[in-house]
mmCIF file of C-alpha atoms in Angstrom:
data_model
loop_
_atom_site.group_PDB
_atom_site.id
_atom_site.type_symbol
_atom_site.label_atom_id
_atom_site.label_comp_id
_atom_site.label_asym_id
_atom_site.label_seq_id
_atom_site.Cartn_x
_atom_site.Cartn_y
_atom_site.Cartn_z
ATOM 1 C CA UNK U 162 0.000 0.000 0.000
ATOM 2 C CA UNK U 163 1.323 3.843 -0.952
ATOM 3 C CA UNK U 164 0.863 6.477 1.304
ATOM 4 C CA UNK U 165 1.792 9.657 0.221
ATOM 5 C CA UNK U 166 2.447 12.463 2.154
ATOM 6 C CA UNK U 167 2.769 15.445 -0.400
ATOM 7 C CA UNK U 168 2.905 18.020 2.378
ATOM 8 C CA UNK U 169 5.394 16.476 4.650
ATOM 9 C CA UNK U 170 8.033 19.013 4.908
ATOM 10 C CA UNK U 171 12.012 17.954 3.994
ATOM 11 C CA UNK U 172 13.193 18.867 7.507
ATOM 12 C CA UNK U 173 10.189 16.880 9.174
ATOM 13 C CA UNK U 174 11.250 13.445 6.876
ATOM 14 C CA UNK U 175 14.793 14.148 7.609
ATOM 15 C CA UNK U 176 14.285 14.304 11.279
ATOM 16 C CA UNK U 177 12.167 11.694 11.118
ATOM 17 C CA UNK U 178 14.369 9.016 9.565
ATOM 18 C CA UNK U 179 17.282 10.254 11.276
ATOM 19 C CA UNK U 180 15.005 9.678 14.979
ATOM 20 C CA UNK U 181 13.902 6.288 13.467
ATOM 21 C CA UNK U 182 17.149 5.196 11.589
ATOM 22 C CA UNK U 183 15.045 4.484 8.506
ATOM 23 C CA UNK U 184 16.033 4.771 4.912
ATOM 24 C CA UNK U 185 12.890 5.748 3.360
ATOM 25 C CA UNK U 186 10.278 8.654 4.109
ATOM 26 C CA UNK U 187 7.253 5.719 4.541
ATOM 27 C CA UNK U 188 9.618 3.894 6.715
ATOM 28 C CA UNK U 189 10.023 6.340 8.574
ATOM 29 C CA UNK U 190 6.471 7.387 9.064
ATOM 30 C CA UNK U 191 5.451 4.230 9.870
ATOM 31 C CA UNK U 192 8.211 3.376 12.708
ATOM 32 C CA UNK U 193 7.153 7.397 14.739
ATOM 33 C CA UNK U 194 3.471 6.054 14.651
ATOM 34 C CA UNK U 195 4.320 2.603 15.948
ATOM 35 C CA UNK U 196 6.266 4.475 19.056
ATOM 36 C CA UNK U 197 3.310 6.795 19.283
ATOM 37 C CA UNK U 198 1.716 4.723 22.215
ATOM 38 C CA UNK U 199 4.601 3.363 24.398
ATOM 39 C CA UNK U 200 6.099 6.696 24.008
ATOM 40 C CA UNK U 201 2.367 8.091 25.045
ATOM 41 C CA UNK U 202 2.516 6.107 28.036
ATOM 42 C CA UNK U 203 5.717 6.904 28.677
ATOM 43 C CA UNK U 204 5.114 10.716 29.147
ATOM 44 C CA UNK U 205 1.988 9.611 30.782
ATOM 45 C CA UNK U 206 4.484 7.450 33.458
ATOM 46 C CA UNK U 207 6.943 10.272 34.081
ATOM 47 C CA UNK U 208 4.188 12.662 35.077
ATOM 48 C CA UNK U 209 2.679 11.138 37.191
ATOM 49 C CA UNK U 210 6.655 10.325 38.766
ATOM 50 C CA UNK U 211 7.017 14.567 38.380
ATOM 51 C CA UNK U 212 4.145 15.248 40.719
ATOM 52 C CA UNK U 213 4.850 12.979 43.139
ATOM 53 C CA UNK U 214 8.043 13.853 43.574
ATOM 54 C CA UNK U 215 7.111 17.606 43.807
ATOM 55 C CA UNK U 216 4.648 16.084 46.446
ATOM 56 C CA UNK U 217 7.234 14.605 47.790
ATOM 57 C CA UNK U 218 9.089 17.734 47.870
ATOM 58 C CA UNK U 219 6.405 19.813 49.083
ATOM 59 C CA UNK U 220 6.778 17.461 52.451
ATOM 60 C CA UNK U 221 10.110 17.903 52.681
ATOM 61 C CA UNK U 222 10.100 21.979 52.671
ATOM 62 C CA UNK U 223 7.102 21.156 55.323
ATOM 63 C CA UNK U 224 9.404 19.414 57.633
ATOM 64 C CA UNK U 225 12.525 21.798 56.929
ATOM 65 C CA UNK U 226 10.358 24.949 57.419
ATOM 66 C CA UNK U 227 9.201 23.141 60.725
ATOM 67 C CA UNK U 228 13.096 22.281 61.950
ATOM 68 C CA UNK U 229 13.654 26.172 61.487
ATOM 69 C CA UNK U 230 11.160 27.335 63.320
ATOM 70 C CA UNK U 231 12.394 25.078 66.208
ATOM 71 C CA UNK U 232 15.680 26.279 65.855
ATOM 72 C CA UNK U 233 14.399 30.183 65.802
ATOM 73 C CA UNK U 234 12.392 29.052 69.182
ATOM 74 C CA UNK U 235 15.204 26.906 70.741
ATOM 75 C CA UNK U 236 18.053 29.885 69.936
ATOM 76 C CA UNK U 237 15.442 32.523 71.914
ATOM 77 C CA UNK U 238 16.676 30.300 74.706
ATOM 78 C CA UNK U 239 20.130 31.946 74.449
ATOM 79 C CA UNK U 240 20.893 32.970 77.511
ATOM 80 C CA UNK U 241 21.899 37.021 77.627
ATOM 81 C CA UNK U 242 25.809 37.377 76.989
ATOM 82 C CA UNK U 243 26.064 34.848 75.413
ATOM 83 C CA UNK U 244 25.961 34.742 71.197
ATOM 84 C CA UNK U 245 23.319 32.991 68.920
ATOM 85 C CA UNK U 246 24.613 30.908 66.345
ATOM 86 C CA UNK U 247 24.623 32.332 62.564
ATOM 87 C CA UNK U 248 25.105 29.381 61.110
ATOM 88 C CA UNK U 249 24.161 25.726 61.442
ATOM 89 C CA UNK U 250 28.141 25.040 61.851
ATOM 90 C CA UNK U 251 27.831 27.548 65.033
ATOM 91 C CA UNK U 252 24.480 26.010 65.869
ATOM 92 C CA UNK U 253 26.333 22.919 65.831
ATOM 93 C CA UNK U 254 29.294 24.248 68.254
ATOM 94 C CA UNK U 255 26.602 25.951 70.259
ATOM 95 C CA UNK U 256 25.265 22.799 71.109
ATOM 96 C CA UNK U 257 28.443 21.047 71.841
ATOM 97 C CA UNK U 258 29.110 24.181 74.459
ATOM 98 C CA UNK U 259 25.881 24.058 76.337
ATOM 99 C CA UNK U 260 26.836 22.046 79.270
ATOM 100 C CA UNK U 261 23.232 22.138 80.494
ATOM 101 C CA UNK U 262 21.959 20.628 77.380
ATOM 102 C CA UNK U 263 23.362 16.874 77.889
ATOM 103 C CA UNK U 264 21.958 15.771 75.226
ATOM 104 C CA UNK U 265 24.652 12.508 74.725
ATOM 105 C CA UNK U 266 24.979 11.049 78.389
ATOM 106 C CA UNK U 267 29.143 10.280 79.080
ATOM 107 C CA UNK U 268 29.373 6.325 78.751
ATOM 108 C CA UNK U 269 29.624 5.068 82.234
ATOM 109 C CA UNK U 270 33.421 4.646 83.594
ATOM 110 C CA UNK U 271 33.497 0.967 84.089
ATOM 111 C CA UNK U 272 31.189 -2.171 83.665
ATOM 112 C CA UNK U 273 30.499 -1.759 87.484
ATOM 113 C CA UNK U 274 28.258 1.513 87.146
ATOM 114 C CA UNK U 275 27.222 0.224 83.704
ATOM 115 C CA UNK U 276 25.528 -2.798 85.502
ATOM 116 C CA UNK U 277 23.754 -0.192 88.488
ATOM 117 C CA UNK U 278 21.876 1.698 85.388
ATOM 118 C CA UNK U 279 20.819 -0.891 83.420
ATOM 119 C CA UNK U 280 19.746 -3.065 86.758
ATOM 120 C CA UNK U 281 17.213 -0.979 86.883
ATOM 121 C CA UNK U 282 15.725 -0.711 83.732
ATOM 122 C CA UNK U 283 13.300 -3.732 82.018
ATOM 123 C CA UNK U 284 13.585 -4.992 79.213
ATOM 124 C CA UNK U 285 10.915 -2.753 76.712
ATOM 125 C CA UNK U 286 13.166 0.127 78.244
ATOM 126 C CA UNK U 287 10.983 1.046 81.839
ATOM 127 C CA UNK U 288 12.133 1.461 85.177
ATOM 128 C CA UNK U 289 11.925 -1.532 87.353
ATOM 129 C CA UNK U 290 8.727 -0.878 89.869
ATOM 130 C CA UNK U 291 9.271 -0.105 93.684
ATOM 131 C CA UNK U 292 13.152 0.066 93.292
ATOM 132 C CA UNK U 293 14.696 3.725 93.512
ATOM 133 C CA UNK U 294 17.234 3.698 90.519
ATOM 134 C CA UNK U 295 20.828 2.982 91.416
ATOM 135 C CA UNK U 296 19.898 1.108 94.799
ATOM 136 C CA UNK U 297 20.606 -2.449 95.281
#
């Protein structure tokens, strides 16, 4: 069967058999509307992927937006004299120098003082019931 295409521009047929690695014009027509469809679905695919990752993203500046807001209400904790952090670096450092903020407890000095703490703790993490922690 002939199908002529009399107003098919040269650049378009050159593209196209170029794209589809065809020798003819026909060819050439034929193969782009075979990969019509899968490509179709294809663009359909990667949409959908697009908005859920700006979804995704849309979290993500929820959560970060969130963390600074904490960090804006935990630096109004700065005591007076002593400097907020600029950066996350010095929020960092800040931490570290914040003595009253023990946020990583030392390790305990020997297997002796180890075995007091964790006497007294059960096993899904509670204190053990009607013993004062550290007592024998």
């Amino acid at each position: 069967m002939l199908v002529k295409i009399p107003e098919a521009p040269d650049d378009l047929v050159q593209q196209l058999k170029l794209a589809t690695g065809m020798a003819t014009a026909s060819k050439a027509f034929l193969a782009a509307a075979r990969s019509h469809e899968p490509l179709l679905a294809q663009v359909e695919a990667l949409t959908a992927e697009v908005q859920s990752l700006k979804e995704r993203l849309e979290r993500s500046n929820e959560v970060i937006g969130s963390a600074r807001a904490a960090a804006v209400s935990l630096l109004g904790s700065v005591g007076p004299g002593r400097k907020a952090p600029a950066s996350l670096k010095d929020l960092g450092d800040w931490f570290d120098s914040q003595a009253s903020l023990d946020l990583h407890p030392k390790p305990a000095a020997d297997w002796e003082s180890f075995a007091e703490v964790v006497r007294d703790i059960n096993d899904d993490g509670s204190l053990v019931k009607g013993r004062d922690p550290g007592s024998s």
